[in-house]
CSV table of C-alpha atoms in Angstrom, one decimal:
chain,number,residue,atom,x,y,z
A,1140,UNK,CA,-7.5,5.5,29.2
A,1141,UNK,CA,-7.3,1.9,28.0
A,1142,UNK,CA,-11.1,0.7,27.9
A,1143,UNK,CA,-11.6,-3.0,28.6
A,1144,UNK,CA,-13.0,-5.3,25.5
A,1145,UNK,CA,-16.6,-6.4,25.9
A,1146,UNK,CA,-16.8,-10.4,26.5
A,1147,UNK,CA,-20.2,-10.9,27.0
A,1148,UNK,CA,-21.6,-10.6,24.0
A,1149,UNK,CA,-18.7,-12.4,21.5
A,1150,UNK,CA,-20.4,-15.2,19.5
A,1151,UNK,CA,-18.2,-18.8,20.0
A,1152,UNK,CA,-17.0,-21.0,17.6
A,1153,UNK,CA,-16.2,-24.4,18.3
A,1154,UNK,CA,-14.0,-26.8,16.5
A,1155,UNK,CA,-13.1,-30.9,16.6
A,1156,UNK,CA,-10.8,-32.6,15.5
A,1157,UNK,CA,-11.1,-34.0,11.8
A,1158,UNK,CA,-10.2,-37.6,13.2
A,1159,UNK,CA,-13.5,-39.2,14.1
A,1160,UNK,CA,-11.9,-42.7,15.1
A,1161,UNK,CA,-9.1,-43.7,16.9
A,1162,UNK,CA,-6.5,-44.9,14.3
A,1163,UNK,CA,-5.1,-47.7,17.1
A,1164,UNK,CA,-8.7,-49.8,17.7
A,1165,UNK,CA,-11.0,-48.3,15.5
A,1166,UNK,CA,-13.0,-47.1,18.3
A,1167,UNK,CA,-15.0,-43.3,18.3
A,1168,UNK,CA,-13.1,-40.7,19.9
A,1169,UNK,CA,-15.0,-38.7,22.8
A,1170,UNK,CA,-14.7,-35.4,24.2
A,1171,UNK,CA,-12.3,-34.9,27.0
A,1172,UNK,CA,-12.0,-31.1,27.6
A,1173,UNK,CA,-11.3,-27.4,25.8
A,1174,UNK,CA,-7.1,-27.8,24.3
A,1175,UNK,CA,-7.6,-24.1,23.7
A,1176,UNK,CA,-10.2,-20.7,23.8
A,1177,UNK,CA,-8.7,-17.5,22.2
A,1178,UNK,CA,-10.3,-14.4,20.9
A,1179,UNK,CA,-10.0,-14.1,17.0
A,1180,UNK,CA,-10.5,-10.9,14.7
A,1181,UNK,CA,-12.2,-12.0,11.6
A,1182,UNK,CA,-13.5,-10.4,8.9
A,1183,UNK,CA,-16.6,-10.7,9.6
A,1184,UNK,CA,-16.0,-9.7,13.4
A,1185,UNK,CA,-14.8,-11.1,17.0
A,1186,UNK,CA,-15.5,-14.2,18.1
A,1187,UNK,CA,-13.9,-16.5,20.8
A,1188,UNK,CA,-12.7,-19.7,19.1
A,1189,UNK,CA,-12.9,-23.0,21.3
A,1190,UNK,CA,-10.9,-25.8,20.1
A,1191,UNK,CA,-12.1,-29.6,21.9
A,1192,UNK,CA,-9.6,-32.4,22.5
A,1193,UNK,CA,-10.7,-35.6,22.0
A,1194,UNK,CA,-9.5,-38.7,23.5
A,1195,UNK,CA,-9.7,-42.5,22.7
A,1196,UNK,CA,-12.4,-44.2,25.5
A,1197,UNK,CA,-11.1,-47.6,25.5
A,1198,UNK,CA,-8.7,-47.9,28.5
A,1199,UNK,CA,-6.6,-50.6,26.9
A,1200,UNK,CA,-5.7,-48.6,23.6
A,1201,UNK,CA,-2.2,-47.7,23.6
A,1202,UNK,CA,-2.9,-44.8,22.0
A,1203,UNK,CA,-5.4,-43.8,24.8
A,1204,UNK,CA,-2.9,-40.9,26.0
A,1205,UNK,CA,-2.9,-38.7,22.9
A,1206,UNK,CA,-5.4,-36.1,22.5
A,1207,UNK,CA,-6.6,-35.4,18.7
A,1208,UNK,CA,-6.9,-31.5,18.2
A,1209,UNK,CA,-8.5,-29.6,15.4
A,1210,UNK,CA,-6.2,-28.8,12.5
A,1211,UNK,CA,-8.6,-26.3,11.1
A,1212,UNK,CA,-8.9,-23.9,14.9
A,1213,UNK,CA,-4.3,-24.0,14.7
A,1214,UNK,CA,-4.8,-22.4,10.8
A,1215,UNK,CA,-7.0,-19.8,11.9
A,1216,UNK,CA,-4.3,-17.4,12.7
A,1217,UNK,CA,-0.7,-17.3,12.9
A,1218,UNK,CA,1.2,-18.0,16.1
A,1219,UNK,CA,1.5,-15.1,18.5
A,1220,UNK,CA,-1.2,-12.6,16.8
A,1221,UNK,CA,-5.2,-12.1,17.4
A,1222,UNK,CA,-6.3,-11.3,13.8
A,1223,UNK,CA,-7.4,-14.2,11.6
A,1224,UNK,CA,-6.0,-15.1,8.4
A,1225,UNK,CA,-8.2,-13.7,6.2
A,1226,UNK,CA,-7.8,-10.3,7.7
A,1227,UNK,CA,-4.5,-10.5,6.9
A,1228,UNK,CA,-4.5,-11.2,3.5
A,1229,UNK,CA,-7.1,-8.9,2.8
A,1230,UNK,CA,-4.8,-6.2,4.2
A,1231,UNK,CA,-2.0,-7.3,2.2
A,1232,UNK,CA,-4.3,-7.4,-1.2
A,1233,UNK,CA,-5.3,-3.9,-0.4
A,1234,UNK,CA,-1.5,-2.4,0.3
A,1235,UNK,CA,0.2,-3.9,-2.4
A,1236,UNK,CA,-2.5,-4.8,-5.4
A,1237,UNK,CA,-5.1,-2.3,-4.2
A,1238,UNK,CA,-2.2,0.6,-3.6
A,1239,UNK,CA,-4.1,1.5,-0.3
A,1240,UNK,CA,-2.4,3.6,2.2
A,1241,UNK,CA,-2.3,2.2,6.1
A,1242,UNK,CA,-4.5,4.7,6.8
A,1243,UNK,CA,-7.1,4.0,4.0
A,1244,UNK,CA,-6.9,0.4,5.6
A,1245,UNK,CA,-7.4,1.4,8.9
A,1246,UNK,CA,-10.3,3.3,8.3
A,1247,UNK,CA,-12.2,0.7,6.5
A,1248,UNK,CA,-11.8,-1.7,8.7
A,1249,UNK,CA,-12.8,0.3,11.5
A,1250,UNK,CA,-15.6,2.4,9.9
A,1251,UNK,CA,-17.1,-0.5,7.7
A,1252,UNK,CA,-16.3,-3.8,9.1
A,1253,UNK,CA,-16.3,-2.1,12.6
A,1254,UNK,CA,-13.0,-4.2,13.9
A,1255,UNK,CA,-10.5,-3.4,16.5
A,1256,UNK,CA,-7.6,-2.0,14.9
A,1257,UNK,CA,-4.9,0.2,15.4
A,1258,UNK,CA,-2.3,1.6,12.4
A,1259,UNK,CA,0.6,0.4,14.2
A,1260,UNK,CA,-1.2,-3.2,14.3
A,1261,UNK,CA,-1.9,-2.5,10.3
A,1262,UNK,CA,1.7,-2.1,9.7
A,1263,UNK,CA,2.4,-5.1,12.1
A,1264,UNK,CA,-0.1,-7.4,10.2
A,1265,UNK,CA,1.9,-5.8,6.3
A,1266,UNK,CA,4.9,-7.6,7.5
A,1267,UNK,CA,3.4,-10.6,8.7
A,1268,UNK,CA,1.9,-10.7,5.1
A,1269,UNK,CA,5.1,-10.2,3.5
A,1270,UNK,CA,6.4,-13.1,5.2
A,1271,UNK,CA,4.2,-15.6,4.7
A,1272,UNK,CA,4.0,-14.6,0.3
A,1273,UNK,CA,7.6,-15.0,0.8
A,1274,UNK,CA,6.7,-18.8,3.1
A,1275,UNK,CA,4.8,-19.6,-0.5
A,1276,UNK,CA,7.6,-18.8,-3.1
A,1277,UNK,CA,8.5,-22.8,-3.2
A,1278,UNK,CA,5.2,-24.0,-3.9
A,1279,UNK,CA,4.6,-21.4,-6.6
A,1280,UNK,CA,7.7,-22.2,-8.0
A,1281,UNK,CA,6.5,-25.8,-7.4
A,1282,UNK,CA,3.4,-25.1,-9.4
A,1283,UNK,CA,5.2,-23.5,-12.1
A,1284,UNK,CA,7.2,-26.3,-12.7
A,1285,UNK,CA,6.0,-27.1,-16.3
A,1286,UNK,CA,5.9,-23.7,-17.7
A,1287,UNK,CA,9.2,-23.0,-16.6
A,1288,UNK,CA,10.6,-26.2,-18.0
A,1289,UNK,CA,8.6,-25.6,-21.6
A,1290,UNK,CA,9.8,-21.6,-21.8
A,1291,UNK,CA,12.1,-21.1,-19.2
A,1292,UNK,CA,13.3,-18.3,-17.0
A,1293,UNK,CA,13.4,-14.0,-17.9
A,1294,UNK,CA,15.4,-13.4,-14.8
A,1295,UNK,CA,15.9,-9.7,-13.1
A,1296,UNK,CA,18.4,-9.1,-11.0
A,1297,UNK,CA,19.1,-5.8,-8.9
A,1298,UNK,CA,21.2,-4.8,-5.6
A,1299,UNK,CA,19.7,-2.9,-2.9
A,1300,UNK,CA,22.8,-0.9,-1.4
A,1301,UNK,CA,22.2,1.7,1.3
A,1302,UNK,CA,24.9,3.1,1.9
A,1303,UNK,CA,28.7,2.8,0.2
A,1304,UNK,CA,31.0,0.0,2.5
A,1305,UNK,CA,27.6,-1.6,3.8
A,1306,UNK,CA,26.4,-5.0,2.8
A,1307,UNK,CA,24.3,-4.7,-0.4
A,1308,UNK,CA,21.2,-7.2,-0.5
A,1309,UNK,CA,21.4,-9.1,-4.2
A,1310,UNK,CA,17.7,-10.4,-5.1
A,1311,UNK,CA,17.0,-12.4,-8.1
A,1312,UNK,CA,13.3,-12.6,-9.4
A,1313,UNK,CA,11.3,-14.6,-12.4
A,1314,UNK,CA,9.5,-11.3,-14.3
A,1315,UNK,CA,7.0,-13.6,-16.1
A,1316,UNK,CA,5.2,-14.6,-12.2
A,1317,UNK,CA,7.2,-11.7,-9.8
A,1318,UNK,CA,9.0,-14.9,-7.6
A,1319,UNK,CA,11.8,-14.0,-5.6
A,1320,UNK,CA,14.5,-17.1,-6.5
A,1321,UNK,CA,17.6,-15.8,-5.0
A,1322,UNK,CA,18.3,-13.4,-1.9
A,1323,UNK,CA,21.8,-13.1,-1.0
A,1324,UNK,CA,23.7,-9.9,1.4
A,1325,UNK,CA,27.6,-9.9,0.0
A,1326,UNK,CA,29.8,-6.9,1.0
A,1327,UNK,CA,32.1,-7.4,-2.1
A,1328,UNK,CA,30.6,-7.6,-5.6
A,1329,UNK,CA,33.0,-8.6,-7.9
A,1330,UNK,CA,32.1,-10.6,-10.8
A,1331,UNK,CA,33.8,-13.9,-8.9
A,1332,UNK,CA,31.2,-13.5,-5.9
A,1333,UNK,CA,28.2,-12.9,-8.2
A,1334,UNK,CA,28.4,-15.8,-10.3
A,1335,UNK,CA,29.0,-18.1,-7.2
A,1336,UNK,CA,26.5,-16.7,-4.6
A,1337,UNK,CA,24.2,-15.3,-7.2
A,1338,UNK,CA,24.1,-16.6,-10.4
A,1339,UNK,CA,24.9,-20.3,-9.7
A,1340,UNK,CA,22.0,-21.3,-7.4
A,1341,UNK,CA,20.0,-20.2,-10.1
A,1342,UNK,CA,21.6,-22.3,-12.4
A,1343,UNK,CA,21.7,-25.1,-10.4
A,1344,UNK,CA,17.6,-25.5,-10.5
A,1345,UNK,CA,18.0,-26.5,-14.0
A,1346,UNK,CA,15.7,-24.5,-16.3
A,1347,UNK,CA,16.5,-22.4,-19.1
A,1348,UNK,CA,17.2,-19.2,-18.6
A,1349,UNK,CA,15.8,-16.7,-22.1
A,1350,UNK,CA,16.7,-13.5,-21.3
A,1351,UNK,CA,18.5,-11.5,-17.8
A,1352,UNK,CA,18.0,-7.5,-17.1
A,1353,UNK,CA,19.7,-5.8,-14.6
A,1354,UNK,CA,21.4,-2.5,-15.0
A,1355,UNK,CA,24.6,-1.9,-16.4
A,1356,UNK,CA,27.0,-3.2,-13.4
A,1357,UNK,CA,30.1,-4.3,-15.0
A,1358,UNK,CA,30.6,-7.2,-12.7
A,1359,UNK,CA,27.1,-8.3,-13.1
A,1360,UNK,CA,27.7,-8.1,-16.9
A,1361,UNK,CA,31.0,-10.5,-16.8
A,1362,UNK,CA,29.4,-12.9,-14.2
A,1363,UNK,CA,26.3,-13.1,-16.7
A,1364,UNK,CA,28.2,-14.0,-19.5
A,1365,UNK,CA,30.4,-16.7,-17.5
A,1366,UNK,CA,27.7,-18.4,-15.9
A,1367,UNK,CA,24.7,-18.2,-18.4
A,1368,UNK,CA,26.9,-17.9,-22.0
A,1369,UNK,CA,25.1,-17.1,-25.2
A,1370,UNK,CA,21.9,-15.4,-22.9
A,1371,UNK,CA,20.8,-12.1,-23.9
A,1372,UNK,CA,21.7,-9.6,-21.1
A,1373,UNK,CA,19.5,-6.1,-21.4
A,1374,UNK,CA,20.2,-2.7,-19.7
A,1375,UNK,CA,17.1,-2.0,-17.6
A,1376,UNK,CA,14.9,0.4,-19.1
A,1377,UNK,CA,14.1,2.6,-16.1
A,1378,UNK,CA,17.6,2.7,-15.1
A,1379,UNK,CA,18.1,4.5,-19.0
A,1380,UNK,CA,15.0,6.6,-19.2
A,1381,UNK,CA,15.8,8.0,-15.2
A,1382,UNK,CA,19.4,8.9,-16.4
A,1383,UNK,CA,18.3,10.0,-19.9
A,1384,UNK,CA,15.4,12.2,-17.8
A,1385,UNK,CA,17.9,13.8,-15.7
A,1386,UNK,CA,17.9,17.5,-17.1
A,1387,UNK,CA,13.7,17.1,-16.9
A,1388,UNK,CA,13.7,15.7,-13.0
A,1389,UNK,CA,16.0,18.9,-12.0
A,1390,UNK,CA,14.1,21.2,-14.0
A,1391,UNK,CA,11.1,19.9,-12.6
A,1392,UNK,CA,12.5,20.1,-8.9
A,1393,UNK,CA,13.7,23.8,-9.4
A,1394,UNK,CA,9.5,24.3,-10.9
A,1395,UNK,CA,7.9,22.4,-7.5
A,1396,UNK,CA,10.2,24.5,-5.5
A,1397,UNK,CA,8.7,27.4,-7.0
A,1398,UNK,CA,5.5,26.5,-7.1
A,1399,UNK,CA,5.5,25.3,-3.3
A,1400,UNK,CA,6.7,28.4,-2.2
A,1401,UNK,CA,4.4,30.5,-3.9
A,1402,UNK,CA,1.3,28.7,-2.3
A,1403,UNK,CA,2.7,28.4,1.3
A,1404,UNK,CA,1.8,32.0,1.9
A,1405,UNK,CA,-1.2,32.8,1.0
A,1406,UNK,CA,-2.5,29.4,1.9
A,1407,UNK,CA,-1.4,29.7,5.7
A,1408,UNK,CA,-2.9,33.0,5.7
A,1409,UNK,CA,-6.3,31.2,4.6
A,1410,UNK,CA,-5.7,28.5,7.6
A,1411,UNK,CA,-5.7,31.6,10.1
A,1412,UNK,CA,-8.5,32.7,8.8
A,1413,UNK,CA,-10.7,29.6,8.8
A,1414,UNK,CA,-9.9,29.0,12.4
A,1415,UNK,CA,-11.8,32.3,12.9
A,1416,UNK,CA,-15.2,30.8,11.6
A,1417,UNK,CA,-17.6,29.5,14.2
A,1418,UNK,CA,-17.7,26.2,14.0
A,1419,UNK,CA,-21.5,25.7,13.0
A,1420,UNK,CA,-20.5,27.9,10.0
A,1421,UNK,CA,-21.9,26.5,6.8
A,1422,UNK,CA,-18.8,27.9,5.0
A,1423,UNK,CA,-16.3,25.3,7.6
A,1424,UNK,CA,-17.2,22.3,6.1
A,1425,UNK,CA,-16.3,23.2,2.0
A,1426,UNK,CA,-13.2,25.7,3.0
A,1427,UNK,CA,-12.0,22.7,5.1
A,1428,UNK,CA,-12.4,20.7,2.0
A,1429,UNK,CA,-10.2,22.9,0.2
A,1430,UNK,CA,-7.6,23.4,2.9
A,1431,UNK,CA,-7.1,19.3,2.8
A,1432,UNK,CA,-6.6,19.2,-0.9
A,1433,UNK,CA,-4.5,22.0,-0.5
A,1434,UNK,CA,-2.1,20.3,2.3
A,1435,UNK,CA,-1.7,17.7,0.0
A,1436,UNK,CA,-0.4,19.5,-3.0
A,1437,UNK,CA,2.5,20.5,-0.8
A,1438,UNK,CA,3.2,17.3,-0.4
A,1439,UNK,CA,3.6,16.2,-4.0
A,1440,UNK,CA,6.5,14.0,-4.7
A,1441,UNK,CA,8.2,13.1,-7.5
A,1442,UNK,CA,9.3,9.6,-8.8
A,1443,UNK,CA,11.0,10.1,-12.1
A,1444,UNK,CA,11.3,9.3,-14.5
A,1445,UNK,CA,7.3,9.4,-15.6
A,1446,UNK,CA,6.3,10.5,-12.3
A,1447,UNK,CA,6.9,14.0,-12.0
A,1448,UNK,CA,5.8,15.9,-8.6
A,1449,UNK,CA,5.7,20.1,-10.7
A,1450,UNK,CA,3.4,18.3,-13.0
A,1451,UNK,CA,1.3,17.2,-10.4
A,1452,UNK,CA,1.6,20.5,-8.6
A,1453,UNK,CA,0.1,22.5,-11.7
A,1454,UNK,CA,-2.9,19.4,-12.8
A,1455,UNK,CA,-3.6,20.2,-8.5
A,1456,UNK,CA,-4.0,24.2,-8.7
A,1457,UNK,CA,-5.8,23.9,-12.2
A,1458,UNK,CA,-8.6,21.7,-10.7
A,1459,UNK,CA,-9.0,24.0,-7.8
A,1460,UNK,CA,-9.3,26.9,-10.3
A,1461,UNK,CA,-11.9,25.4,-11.9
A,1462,UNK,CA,-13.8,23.6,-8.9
A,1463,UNK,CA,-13.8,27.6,-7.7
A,1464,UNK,CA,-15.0,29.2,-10.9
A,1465,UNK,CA,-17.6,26.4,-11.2
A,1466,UNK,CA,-18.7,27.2,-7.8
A,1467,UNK,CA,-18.9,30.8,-8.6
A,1468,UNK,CA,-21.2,30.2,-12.0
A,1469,UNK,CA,-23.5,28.5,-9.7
A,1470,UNK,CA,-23.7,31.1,-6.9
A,1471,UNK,CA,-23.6,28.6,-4.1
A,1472,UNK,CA,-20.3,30.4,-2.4
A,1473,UNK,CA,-21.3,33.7,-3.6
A,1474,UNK,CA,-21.4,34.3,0.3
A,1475,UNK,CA,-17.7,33.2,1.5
A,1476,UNK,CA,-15.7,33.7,-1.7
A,1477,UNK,CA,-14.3,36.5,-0.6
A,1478,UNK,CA,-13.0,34.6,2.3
A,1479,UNK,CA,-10.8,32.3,0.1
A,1480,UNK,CA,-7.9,34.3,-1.6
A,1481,UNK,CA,-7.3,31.4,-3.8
A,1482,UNK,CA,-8.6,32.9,-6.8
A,1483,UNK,CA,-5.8,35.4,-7.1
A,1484,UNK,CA,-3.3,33.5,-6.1
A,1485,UNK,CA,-3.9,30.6,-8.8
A,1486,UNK,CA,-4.0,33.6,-11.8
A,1487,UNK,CA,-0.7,34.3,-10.6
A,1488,UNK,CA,0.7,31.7,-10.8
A,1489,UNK,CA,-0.7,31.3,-14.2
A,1490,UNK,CA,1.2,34.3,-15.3
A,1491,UNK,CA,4.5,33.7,-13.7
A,1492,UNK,CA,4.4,29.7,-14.7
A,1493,UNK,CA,6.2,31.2,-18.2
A,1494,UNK,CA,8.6,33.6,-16.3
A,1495,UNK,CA,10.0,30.7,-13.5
A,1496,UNK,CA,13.2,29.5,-13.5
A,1497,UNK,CA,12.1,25.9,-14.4
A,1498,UNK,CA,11.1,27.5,-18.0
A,1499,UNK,CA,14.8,27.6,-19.0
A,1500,UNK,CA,14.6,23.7,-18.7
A,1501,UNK,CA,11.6,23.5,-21.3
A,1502,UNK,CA,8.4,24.3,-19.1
A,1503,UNK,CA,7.4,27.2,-21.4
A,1504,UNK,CA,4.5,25.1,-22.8
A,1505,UNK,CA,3.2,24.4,-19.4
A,1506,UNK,CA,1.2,28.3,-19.2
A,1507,UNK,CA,-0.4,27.1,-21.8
A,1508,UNK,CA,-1.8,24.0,-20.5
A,1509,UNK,CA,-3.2,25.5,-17.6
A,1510,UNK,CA,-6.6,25.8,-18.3
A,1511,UNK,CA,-9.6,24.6,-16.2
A,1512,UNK,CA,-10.9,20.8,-16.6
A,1513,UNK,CA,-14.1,20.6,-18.5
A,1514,UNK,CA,-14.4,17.0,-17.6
A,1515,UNK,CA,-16.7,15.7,-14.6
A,1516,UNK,CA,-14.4,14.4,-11.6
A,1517,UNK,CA,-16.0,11.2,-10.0
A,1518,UNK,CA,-17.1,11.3,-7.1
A,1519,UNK,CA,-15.0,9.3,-3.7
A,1520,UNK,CA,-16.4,8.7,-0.5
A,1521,UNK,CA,-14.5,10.3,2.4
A,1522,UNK,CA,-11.2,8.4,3.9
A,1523,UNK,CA,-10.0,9.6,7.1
A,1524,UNK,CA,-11.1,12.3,9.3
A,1525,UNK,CA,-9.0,15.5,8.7
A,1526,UNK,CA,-9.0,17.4,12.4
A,1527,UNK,CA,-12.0,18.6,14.7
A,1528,UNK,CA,-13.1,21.4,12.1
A,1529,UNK,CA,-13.3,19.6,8.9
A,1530,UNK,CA,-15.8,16.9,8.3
A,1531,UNK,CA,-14.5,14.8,5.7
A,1532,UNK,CA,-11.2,14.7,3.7
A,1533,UNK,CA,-11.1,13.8,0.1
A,1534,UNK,CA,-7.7,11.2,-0.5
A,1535,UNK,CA,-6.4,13.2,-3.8
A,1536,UNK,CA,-7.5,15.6,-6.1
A,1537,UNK,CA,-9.4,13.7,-8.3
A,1538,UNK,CA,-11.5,12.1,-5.7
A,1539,UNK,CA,-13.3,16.0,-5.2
A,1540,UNK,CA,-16.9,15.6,-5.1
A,1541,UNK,CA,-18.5,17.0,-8.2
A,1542,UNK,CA,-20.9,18.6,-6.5
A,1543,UNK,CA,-20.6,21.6,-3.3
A,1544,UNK,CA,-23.6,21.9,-1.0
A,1545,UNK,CA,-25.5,25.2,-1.2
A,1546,UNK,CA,-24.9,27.4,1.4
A,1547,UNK,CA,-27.4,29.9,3.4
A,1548,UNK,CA,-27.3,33.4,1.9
């Protein structure tokens, strides 16, 4: 059920108008009632912001009708929405710079800054973000100005096409500064339509343009060299070393697969047994632990071509190899190890790492590099809660806490 927000206790904020006078006779404006009161999310909490009209006192100025307003109170916030602007872009600085997931973002908020704040009102407030970065590409293009007329332009250019027949999105961008210059949608890219919609409006703002990358679309090629003559025109690096890694992404798919497969098992067989323990079990909270990490290896992805998910899949197992044998040197689990088959199940997948079907793309010098970390993991403060048994879940694998709590013999 839908609890109602408390009201009572809300601090206020009151704003005036920055116009003290009356700009027809000179004389002091005075109060005349409350233009507005709406509850705003800051930061720093929720207050109620009251914004006062003022009105002209003098009954023969002929500008005694018009009420003066703050401008300050109308740039709290954006039109429509109940969170300030400064939570905003703080949410925005942690998604994109900070890499935060809307989870992450949610929890802070709520846990730390104790705010009202939903996920879905998370994602609501990204886009608001991204549309207001993109309201500021003009003046940072403004403020730019001299650079760009002393060095010029490296421009990038790339289509986004979803699906073959559909209208693919064209987008320009300035590499030295990451603006967006150019968005256009065409449905036929031929070299004609590229260097009128796309490469002329560039063109057109009159700097120089140093150098273009894209990748190797012929009809982006021609309309380069008709438009911009003489510019250097490079093959996008990523767009070689992801078809150059080819062979290495599908071995690498056909090793996760493995992998995956061969932890699914035994590690569902571990969730059935945890949900056996009583729940003031001192064992709960750590096994929990190690069932979140766990849950995330299986979700490994892969974004080639640096990025590979099998990779990630064996760095995951090894630290849990060694987090286990570290725990076992120090005899704090020596009471609930043999209620987490893990051990075995890593050690074979040690020995069959050289015997998978990814080694015949060039893995065979992975079994040797699975060997336990001797280096100290930092230690994260828990993110999000995990479920109603497991007290704290840890984002990735190297945010496990360095140390495990000793448990009761």
């Amino acid at each position: 059920m839908r609890r109602a927000k408390d009201r009572q206790h809300v601090p206020k904020r009151y704003y005036r108008p920055e116009q003290v006078c009356c700009p027809q006779c000179g004389q002091v404006l005075r109060r005349c009632y409350a233009v507005g009161r709406k509850y705003i999310v800051f930061l720093s909490g929720r207050s109620l912001v009251v914004s006062m009209g003022y009105r002209c006192p003098n009954p023969k100025c002929a500008g005694r009708d018009r009420v003066y307003v703050s401008q300050a109170a109308r740039g709290l916030t954006v039109r429509g929405s109940s969170f300030a602007l400064e939570v905003i872009v703080q949410i925005g600085y942690w998604r994109f710079w900070q890499c935060w997931t809307v989870g992450q973002i949610q929890a802070v908020l709520t846990q730390e800054r104790h705010l009202p704040i939903s996920e879905r009102e998370v994602l609501y407030l990204i886009g608001v973000f991204l549309v207001l970065l993109r309201c500021t590409y003009h003046l940072r293009l403004h403020a730019h100005t001299a650079y760009f007329r002393r060095q010029g332009l490296f421009l990038a250019i790339d289509a986004l096409k979803p699906e073959k027949g559909n209208t693919a999105l064209y987008v320009v961008r300035e590499l030295k500064f990451g603006l967006v210059l150019q968005v256009v949608p065409l449905l036929a890219a031929d070299h004609l339509t590229l260097a009128e919609r796309v490469r002329k409006p560039i063109k057109a703002l009159g700097y120089g343009i140093r150098g273009v990358v894209s990748d190797d679309e012929k009809a982006l090629q021609i309309a380069v060299a008709q438009v911009f003559p003489g510019v250097a025109h490079q093959t996008c690096q990523v767009h070689c070393l992801r078809d150059a890694a080819a062979p290495v992404t599908d071995a690498d798919q056909v090793f996760k697969k493995a992998r995956k497969r061969a932890i699914r098992g035994p590690f569902y067989a571990a969730q059935r047994a945890l949900h056996h323990l009583a729940p003031d079990d001192p064992r709960q909270v750590v096994l929990s632990t190690y069932a979140d990490l766990i849950r995330s290896t299986l979700t490994e992805g892969s974004k080639p071509p640096f990025d590979l998910g099998g990779l990630r899949v064996v760095e995951d197992l090894t630290r849990l190899e060694a987090s286990l044998r570290h725990s076992q040197k120090k005899g704090a689990i020596r009471s609930w190890t043999t209620c987490w088959p893990w051990g075995n199940t890593v050690r074979a997948l040690r020995l069959s790492t050289g015997n998978s079907n990814a080694n015949a793309g060039g893995w065979s010098s992975w079994s040797d590099a699975l060997i336990p970390q001797t280096t100290r993991v930092s230690r994260a403060q828990p993110l999000v809660a995990s479920n109603s048994r497991s007290k704290t879940f840890c984002s990735n694998w190297s945010s496990m806490p360095n140390a495990i709590p000793t448990m009761r013999r």
